[in-house]
XYZ file of C-alpha atoms in Angstrom:
569
model
C 0.000 0.000 0.000
C 1.048 3.564 -0.737
C -0.436 6.691 0.813
C -0.211 10.044 -0.972
C -1.077 12.725 1.546
C -1.097 16.510 1.536
C -1.387 18.611 4.680
C -2.480 21.660 2.687
C -2.989 23.106 -0.765
C -0.508 25.190 -2.731
C -3.097 26.326 -5.260
C -3.887 25.485 -8.880
C -1.283 24.733 -11.523
C -2.538 24.088 -15.036
C 0.968 23.732 -16.410
C 1.541 20.386 -14.713
C 0.668 17.595 -17.138
C 0.913 14.882 -14.457
C 0.292 15.500 -10.755
C 2.440 13.466 -8.382
C 0.956 14.848 -5.152
C -2.228 16.460 -3.854
C -0.578 19.783 -3.019
C -1.515 21.220 -6.412
C -4.816 21.045 -8.247
C -5.677 21.444 -11.894
C -8.417 23.909 -11.001
C -9.737 25.603 -7.844
C -12.955 27.642 -7.990
C -14.451 29.756 -5.188
C -12.142 28.272 -2.586
C -9.319 30.486 -1.406
C -6.072 29.098 -0.043
C -5.306 30.353 3.463
C -1.816 30.968 4.847
C -1.533 27.377 6.137
C -2.865 25.813 2.916
C -6.447 25.281 4.118
C -9.138 25.511 1.449
C -11.826 27.901 2.697
C -14.855 29.398 1.000
C -14.180 32.761 -0.568
C -15.745 35.739 1.303
C -19.409 36.326 0.622
C -20.462 39.200 -1.627
C -23.650 41.139 -0.918
C -25.599 42.880 -3.670
C -25.555 46.577 -2.788
C -27.637 47.896 -5.691
C -28.642 46.831 -9.209
C -28.700 49.497 -11.919
C -30.300 48.710 -15.267
C -27.017 49.090 -17.191
C -23.293 49.402 -16.545
C -22.138 52.272 -14.339
C -19.770 54.954 -15.677
C -17.490 54.964 -12.635
C -17.392 54.344 -8.889
C -15.299 55.212 -5.851
C -15.433 54.525 -2.112
C -13.401 56.701 0.237
C -13.417 58.730 3.439
C -14.535 62.352 2.993
C -16.376 64.839 5.186
C -16.003 62.717 8.325
C -17.459 59.462 6.963
C -17.086 56.789 4.289
C -18.957 57.444 1.043
C -19.666 55.223 -1.959
C -20.168 57.346 -5.075
C -21.307 56.035 -8.467
C -21.594 57.820 -11.813
C -24.689 56.639 -13.667
C -27.140 58.150 -16.166
C -25.451 61.594 -16.158
C -25.544 61.867 -12.354
C -23.319 61.304 -9.351
C -25.216 59.079 -6.939
C -24.339 58.094 -3.387
C -25.185 54.560 -2.289
C -25.546 53.998 1.445
C -24.493 50.628 2.846
C -28.172 49.679 3.148
C -28.634 50.251 -0.624
C -30.386 53.625 -0.298
C -29.664 56.077 -3.146
C -29.270 59.851 -3.012
C -28.485 62.174 -5.911
C -25.429 64.434 -5.643
C -25.348 66.323 -8.937
C -25.335 66.211 -12.732
C -22.109 65.427 -14.557
C -23.367 64.501 -18.033
C -22.981 61.271 -19.973
C -19.801 59.365 -20.727
C -17.125 57.451 -18.887
C -16.092 59.050 -15.613
C -12.621 59.105 -14.123
C -12.999 59.354 -10.338
C -10.269 59.888 -7.745
C -9.633 61.305 -4.282
C -7.489 64.391 -3.722
C -7.053 66.661 -0.726
C -10.340 65.896 1.036
C -12.634 65.706 -1.990
C -13.743 63.302 -4.689
C -13.085 64.532 -8.212
C -14.846 63.379 -11.356
C -13.510 64.021 -14.865
C -15.363 63.289 -18.087
C -15.742 64.865 -21.517
C -18.051 67.520 -20.046
C -15.663 68.872 -17.432
C -14.412 68.396 -13.882
C -16.542 68.166 -10.713
C -15.781 67.987 -7.001
C -17.658 66.661 -3.967
C -16.434 67.004 -0.373
C -19.208 65.000 1.265
C -21.486 68.008 1.515
C -20.985 70.363 -1.418
C -20.992 69.462 -5.122
C -19.310 71.931 -7.503
C -18.142 72.298 -11.074
C -14.395 72.929 -11.059
C -13.802 76.143 -12.989
C -10.015 75.945 -12.874
C -7.202 77.927 -11.288
C -6.659 81.296 -13.006
C -2.903 81.704 -13.595
C -0.968 84.951 -13.491
C 0.662 84.848 -16.911
C 2.657 88.118 -16.575
C 3.898 89.915 -13.494
C 5.771 93.161 -12.749
C 4.203 94.720 -15.876
C 4.411 98.386 -16.789
C 1.106 100.025 -17.744
C 1.876 99.390 -21.443
C 1.792 95.625 -20.766
C 5.475 94.704 -20.871
C 6.345 92.357 -18.031
C 7.879 89.084 -16.860
C 6.317 85.718 -17.764
C 5.227 83.994 -14.579
C 2.678 81.151 -14.812
C 1.617 79.083 -17.822
C -1.933 79.223 -19.108
C -4.291 76.590 -17.710
C -5.681 74.038 -20.176
C -9.017 73.761 -18.357
C -9.910 77.462 -18.220
C -9.720 80.366 -20.644
C -9.217 82.953 -17.878
C -5.873 84.601 -17.077
C -4.441 87.283 -14.783
C -1.872 90.018 -15.461
C -0.197 92.038 -12.678
C 1.097 95.595 -13.050
C 3.315 97.933 -11.065
C 1.367 101.193 -11.077
C 3.423 104.366 -11.674
C 0.883 106.687 -10.026
C 0.042 108.590 -13.212
C -1.043 106.138 -15.928
C -4.762 105.541 -16.327
C -4.571 103.066 -19.230
C -3.299 99.518 -18.577
C -2.855 97.434 -21.680
C -3.502 93.654 -21.757
C -0.640 91.966 -23.598
C -2.566 88.964 -24.948
C -4.809 89.428 -27.967
C -8.213 87.805 -28.407
C -9.692 89.012 -25.104
C -13.431 88.348 -24.912
C -14.064 90.145 -21.631
C -12.414 91.566 -18.538
C -13.917 89.700 -15.589
C -12.284 91.457 -12.612
C -9.995 94.368 -11.753
C -8.188 94.607 -8.424
C -6.165 97.526 -7.042
C -4.182 97.129 -3.800
C -6.114 93.928 -3.042
C -9.557 95.512 -3.437
C -11.855 94.368 -6.250
C -13.287 97.360 -8.092
C -16.890 97.246 -9.295
C -16.690 100.650 -10.999
C -14.129 103.310 -11.855
C -12.810 101.409 -14.875
C -13.872 100.353 -18.350
C -12.462 97.876 -20.872
C -11.616 99.403 -24.248
C -11.922 96.511 -26.697
C -10.243 98.420 -29.552
C -7.169 99.324 -27.490
C -7.271 95.982 -25.590
C -6.774 97.969 -22.396
C -8.450 98.882 -19.114
C -8.986 102.602 -18.621
C -9.273 103.880 -15.033
C -11.204 106.992 -14.086
C -8.415 107.851 -11.642
C -4.810 106.688 -11.916
C -4.010 103.910 -9.394
C -1.464 104.860 -6.746
C 2.146 103.808 -7.288
C 2.936 100.290 -6.093
C 4.510 96.908 -6.756
C 2.181 94.464 -8.537
C -0.718 96.359 -6.994
C -2.926 96.321 -10.101
C -4.334 93.035 -11.370
C -6.544 92.540 -14.409
C -8.385 89.258 -14.861
C -9.693 88.505 -18.335
C -11.190 85.739 -20.453
C -10.222 84.600 -23.942
C -12.189 82.374 -26.304
C -12.603 78.881 -24.899
C -10.319 76.400 -26.628
C -12.210 73.113 -26.646
C -9.144 71.241 -27.886
C -7.149 72.362 -24.827
C -9.865 71.228 -22.419
C -10.189 67.922 -24.270
C -6.561 67.090 -23.509
C -7.430 66.850 -19.827
C -11.105 65.914 -19.845
C -10.507 63.107 -22.347
C -8.202 61.200 -19.964
C -9.469 58.026 -18.333
C -6.804 57.192 -15.737
C -5.228 59.106 -12.866
C -2.690 58.733 -10.081
C -1.340 60.987 -7.345
C 2.433 61.442 -7.454
C 5.085 64.081 -6.959
C 8.110 62.884 -5.065
C 7.960 63.084 -1.271
C 4.742 65.131 -1.152
C 2.691 63.399 -3.908
C 1.331 66.830 -4.726
C 0.478 66.313 -8.415
C -2.241 64.481 -10.288
C -1.036 62.604 -13.375
C -3.527 61.804 -16.135
C -3.344 59.516 -19.161
C -5.511 57.319 -21.374
C -6.774 60.026 -23.757
C -7.750 58.366 -27.048
C -6.703 61.446 -29.026
C -3.400 61.776 -27.165
C -2.642 58.112 -26.393
C 1.078 58.539 -25.647
C 0.737 61.720 -23.564
C 1.149 61.985 -19.790
C -0.333 65.194 -18.335
C 0.274 66.439 -14.796
C -1.048 69.202 -12.567
C 0.894 72.065 -11.031
C 0.907 73.930 -7.742
C -1.677 76.695 -7.771
C -0.274 79.679 -5.884
C 2.184 77.319 -4.208
C -0.552 74.914 -3.040
C -1.131 71.374 -4.439
C -4.123 71.565 -6.741
C -6.081 69.401 -9.144
C -7.503 72.316 -11.135
C -4.287 73.641 -12.690
C -2.898 71.804 -15.720
C -0.369 74.108 -17.418
C -0.158 73.941 -21.189
C 3.407 72.564 -21.111
C 2.985 70.066 -18.274
C 3.019 66.936 -20.386
C 5.401 64.251 -21.591
C 5.209 62.285 -24.826
C 6.133 58.667 -24.123
C 7.526 56.955 -27.226
C 5.291 56.211 -30.198
C 2.859 53.794 -28.525
C -0.117 54.286 -26.240
C 0.475 54.570 -22.515
C -1.321 51.577 -21.033
C -0.470 51.866 -17.338
C 1.394 54.020 -14.822
C 2.222 52.609 -11.383
C 4.113 54.128 -8.462
C 7.058 52.186 -7.046
C 8.529 53.896 -3.989
C 9.508 57.427 -5.162
C 9.310 56.578 -8.874
C 6.718 56.111 -11.570
C 6.858 53.113 -13.866
C 5.247 53.978 -17.196
C 4.181 51.213 -19.560
C 3.315 50.942 -23.241
C 2.394 47.596 -24.882
C 6.032 46.536 -25.368
C 8.172 48.976 -23.403
C 8.643 50.311 -19.898
C 9.972 53.649 -18.656
C 10.597 55.243 -15.279
C 10.232 58.775 -13.980
C 10.798 60.651 -10.740
C 10.444 64.128 -9.277
C 13.492 66.295 -9.930
C 13.825 69.790 -8.441
C 15.234 72.472 -10.713
C 15.749 76.235 -10.556
C 14.125 78.291 -13.303
C 15.338 81.558 -14.857
C 13.616 83.565 -12.118
C 15.339 81.646 -9.352
C 12.239 79.655 -8.419
C 12.517 76.002 -7.451
C 10.254 73.956 -9.708
C 9.503 70.260 -10.056
C 10.119 68.382 -13.279
C 9.468 64.742 -14.105
C 12.040 63.407 -16.595
C 11.476 60.030 -18.272
C 14.053 57.300 -18.893
C 13.938 53.910 -20.606
C 13.649 50.844 -18.366
C 12.814 47.866 -20.602
C 12.552 47.740 -24.380
C 10.823 44.379 -24.738
C 8.147 44.195 -22.016
C 5.362 46.526 -20.972
C 1.604 46.172 -20.445
C -0.649 45.076 -23.300
C -3.962 46.433 -21.962
C -5.046 49.750 -20.469
C -5.431 49.695 -16.712
C -5.086 51.948 -13.697
C -2.286 49.661 -12.547
C -1.668 47.506 -9.508
C 1.297 47.046 -7.245
C 1.751 44.205 -4.759
C 4.353 44.612 -2.040
C 5.655 47.638 -3.956
C 6.175 45.638 -7.140
C 4.033 46.765 -10.089
C 2.074 44.115 -11.982
C 1.499 44.200 -15.736
C 0.179 41.819 -18.372
C 2.977 41.258 -20.884
C 2.848 39.045 -23.941
C 4.284 36.144 -21.911
C 1.751 36.550 -19.072
C 1.527 38.463 -15.802
C 4.808 40.005 -14.680
C 6.119 41.478 -11.440
C 8.526 44.393 -11.808
C 11.497 44.542 -9.465
C 12.897 47.769 -8.047
C 15.584 48.999 -10.430
C 16.409 51.944 -12.660
C 18.703 50.004 -14.981
C 17.427 48.355 -18.155
C 17.745 44.624 -17.645
C 15.843 41.536 -18.747
C 15.286 40.762 -15.057
C 13.230 43.920 -14.516
C 10.091 41.882 -15.198
C 9.546 38.328 -13.973
C 6.573 36.275 -15.202
C 4.609 34.666 -12.356
C 1.543 33.336 -14.191
C 3.101 30.099 -15.476
C 0.684 28.015 -13.324
C -2.152 29.268 -15.566
C -0.599 27.497 -18.548
C -1.125 29.115 -21.943
C -4.271 31.020 -20.900
C -2.862 34.462 -21.643
C -1.496 33.385 -24.979
C -4.971 32.372 -26.137
C -7.195 34.909 -24.359
C -5.789 38.149 -25.736
C -6.298 41.278 -23.644
C -9.783 42.636 -24.377
C -12.021 43.216 -21.362
C -9.333 42.555 -18.780
C -9.155 44.400 -15.450
C -6.937 44.071 -12.374
C -7.698 44.853 -8.739
C -5.691 44.526 -5.540
C -7.754 43.382 -2.536
C -5.245 44.239 0.155
C -7.161 42.923 3.154
C -7.089 39.455 1.555
C -3.638 39.933 -0.035
C -5.173 38.890 -3.344
C -4.646 40.184 -6.869
C -7.841 39.705 -8.890
C -7.505 39.428 -12.647
C -10.869 39.682 -14.394
C -11.492 38.485 -17.946
C -14.991 39.979 -17.987
C -16.724 36.820 -16.755
C -14.610 35.264 -14.007
C -11.501 36.083 -11.979
C -8.155 34.439 -11.644
C -6.812 35.121 -8.165
C -3.168 35.338 -7.136
C -2.665 35.187 -3.386
C 0.562 37.132 -2.948
C 0.680 36.129 0.696
C 1.437 32.484 -0.141
C 1.868 32.419 -3.939
C -1.240 30.299 -4.612
C -3.488 30.601 -7.691
C -7.242 29.914 -7.700
C -10.393 31.315 -9.298
C -13.641 33.112 -8.451
C -16.638 32.604 -10.745
C -19.177 35.328 -11.480
C -16.791 38.150 -10.518
C -15.912 39.466 -13.985
C -16.010 43.077 -12.785
C -15.998 46.030 -15.182
C -15.185 48.566 -12.452
C -14.172 48.390 -8.804
C -13.175 50.431 -5.774
C -11.612 49.533 -2.464
C -11.384 51.246 0.902
C -10.107 49.735 4.143
C -11.535 46.248 4.518
C -14.256 46.659 1.885
C -14.002 45.761 -1.799
C -16.804 46.856 -4.137
C -17.119 45.712 -7.719
C -19.585 46.212 -10.535
C -20.765 43.501 -12.913
C -22.929 45.022 -15.681
C -24.518 47.501 -13.299
C -24.888 45.171 -10.317
C -22.723 46.503 -7.490
C -21.524 44.049 -4.847
C -19.635 44.595 -1.603
C -17.193 42.093 -0.105
C -15.804 42.716 3.394
C -12.930 41.259 5.376
C -15.146 40.463 8.366
C -17.370 38.188 6.258
C -20.444 40.171 7.270
C -21.993 40.110 3.800
C -25.301 38.261 3.739
C -24.856 36.899 0.216
C -23.999 33.403 -0.915
C -20.901 31.765 -2.364
C -21.216 29.776 -5.607
C -20.297 26.107 -5.644
C -16.704 25.618 -4.487
C -14.632 23.148 -6.484
C -11.213 21.575 -6.024
C -10.257 19.352 -8.976
C -7.079 17.459 -9.771
C -6.779 15.638 -13.105
C -4.109 13.132 -14.152
C -2.921 12.198 -10.676
C -0.120 9.649 -10.989
C -0.599 6.584 -8.773
C 3.167 6.340 -8.607
C 3.247 2.854 -10.071
C 4.993 1.630 -13.208
C 1.882 -0.379 -13.883
C -1.726 0.189 -12.922
C -3.059 0.529 -9.408
C -6.203 0.283 -7.299
C -7.398 3.440 -5.512
C -8.785 1.920 -2.347
C -9.222 4.881 -0.034
C -9.617 8.647 0.228
C -9.641 10.839 3.329
C -9.801 14.536 4.095
C -9.799 16.570 7.312
C -12.722 18.972 7.325
C -14.348 21.575 9.563
C -18.047 22.051 8.851
C -20.371 24.722 10.185
C -23.984 24.871 9.006
C -25.718 23.418 5.971
C -23.096 21.789 3.697
C -23.187 19.296 0.855
C -19.858 17.753 -0.124
C -19.576 15.657 -3.282
C -16.565 13.589 -4.342
C -16.048 12.236 -7.856
C -13.239 9.817 -8.747
C -12.584 9.355 -12.469
C -10.182 6.996 -14.283
C -7.917 8.612 -16.854
C -10.030 7.330 -19.759
C -13.118 9.021 -18.320
C -15.116 5.793 -17.851
C -16.556 4.307 -14.675
C -16.524 7.438 -12.494
C -17.381 6.899 -8.817
C -19.489 9.480 -6.952
C -19.839 9.832 -3.185
C -21.980 12.516 -1.536
C -22.026 13.667 2.088
C -24.753 15.991 3.378
C -24.718 17.865 6.710
C -27.785 19.744 8.007
C -28.029 23.241 9.390
C -26.676 23.378 12.914
C -23.697 21.132 12.184
C -20.522 22.380 13.860
C -17.694 19.868 13.989
C -14.202 18.978 12.762
C -13.435 15.427 11.744
C -11.771 13.141 9.222
C -14.033 12.216 6.327
C -13.224 8.896 4.667
C -14.548 6.874 1.729
C -13.542 3.957 -0.527
C -13.654 4.940 -4.211
C -12.488 1.459 -5.355
C -11.089 2.473 -8.720
C -9.451 -0.704 -10.011
C -6.547 -1.156 -12.375
C -6.212 2.538 -13.259
C -3.268 4.584 -14.419
C -3.567 8.355 -13.976
C -6.927 9.338 -12.469
C -8.810 12.414 -11.309
C -10.522 13.656 -8.156
C -13.175 16.373 -8.045
C -14.445 17.732 -4.741
C -17.338 20.205 -4.684
C -18.895 22.004 -1.732
C -22.280 23.718 -1.833
C -24.808 25.015 0.670
C -25.035 28.058 2.920
C -22.654 26.696 5.573
C -18.874 26.843 5.781
C -16.539 23.977 4.974
C -12.770 24.147 5.466
C -10.554 21.499 3.862
C -7.389 21.074 5.951
C -5.711 18.358 3.907
C -6.398 15.134 2.038
C -4.893 11.823 1.073
C -5.410 8.739 -1.093
C -4.590 5.105 -0.437
C -3.134 3.190 -3.404
C -2.571 -0.535 -3.866
C -0.007 -1.128 -6.573
C -0.590 -3.981 -9.001
C 2.146 -6.170 -10.480
C 2.186 -6.712 -14.230
C 4.342 -9.156 -16.214
C 6.618 -8.535 -19.161
C 4.178 -10.097 -21.638
C 2.000 -7.025 -21.329
C 4.939 -4.771 -22.041
C 5.012 -3.357 -18.516
C 7.898 -4.087 -16.170
C 7.334 -5.755 -12.815
C 7.807 -3.725 -9.629
C 10.462 -5.049 -7.290
């Protein structure tokens, strides 16, 4: 007799053509592998709300003293309470919505503009008005100061009054209107008029002499193409060296290889100031992902990788400014689908043409920058392409979810195990603390670390095909055992199948509600004269069932040389 026993699971491995132990399975669905190798039911997911079509975006975060779940749907921002109650926040128009948190508020960007919500107040973001010229003489000659803002057509110009001039010329042509005039910090409602022909503001009385004490705010024609650069982006991240004071945007279909980033507004981190020159063109291919790794950005295109960091420089005026230079990291691997990016244990994850890769910390181009870790999934990525894929990091479970639109492959980066979750092909997701929310065609579910969700878990399956009996000839499978802990209503079904698929043996165990015990479950499959064989174990019902290990008992059979099989000694 031979006993093959496993004290715990190490996950699924489709690449193994012949299994010689029970540590690995061919497929694991809706079980997760705990730190000690126990198979446990995945956490329950509770339906939070069902919309009648896919949502345009969602975010869950802490603002205004409490946790909020915000969804963009049917041109509106909608808050969903944890009991499923809806409340309308404001109108944002149709189209995909990029949503992110910055400095105490939720921001939403779509083709119509930018909007903010701080938990109480909803506003349209009009944009920071830059001071384009400073220290100007009344005739308009001055020193360039701030760049124009892509998301607003308003500007400011500051003058040093000489005490006698009444006319102050605006340097820029194409002024549509003067929107404000300030002298010595006081906004004037009268005492001035804009002369459109002279492109100047005429004062009734000359402003007193001073340093930058006259400011004229004006508006030019709105440039829709400028606004589209920012409002057409679909991905965002906060970055900026030690302070993370900038918002970086990418994923604009009309500017696919552009990376845009915000600037300080009056010395303060801001999301509403995107200077016209704050962008980088990354190669000739679309940017597919940007992920932070320590104090650096890793920037990916389908077949290349780059890195960037915050570098402080001094401009011509003596001001210290931040720049974000870009350098090549890897010329053969990148990320083949657009995603907001994931990082596990500070190692970015991308889908390359050879599968999922982890990127090590380095700034030197080397073939070891990226290491493929999805080999246990076999050739799945080679045949599935990249359409409809999405990645999410569920930190409280230490799981990386990889959705193909229907189901999820799960990589447990705590123990390196692979398994799968059915019915979780999310199209959008958000995570905060110990809650993970995901949307499947408009149905929004919440999964929590404490297991408090009142939903159900689909059938859990552990299946191992082509298990070698370890014999040079054929063998009899005379016994199977597994250590289980059962709580509540559980149905456990075992199927033993010879390698040729004939004569499968089924054994079913049913435990009623109220069951609460740990024990060794045993059965006698009595598969006779088999070579490689398979075992399928399924668990259903509302109760919990933990699988702590399993084993099989094998009786080897002797065969003679006439049958072409050598005799065991």
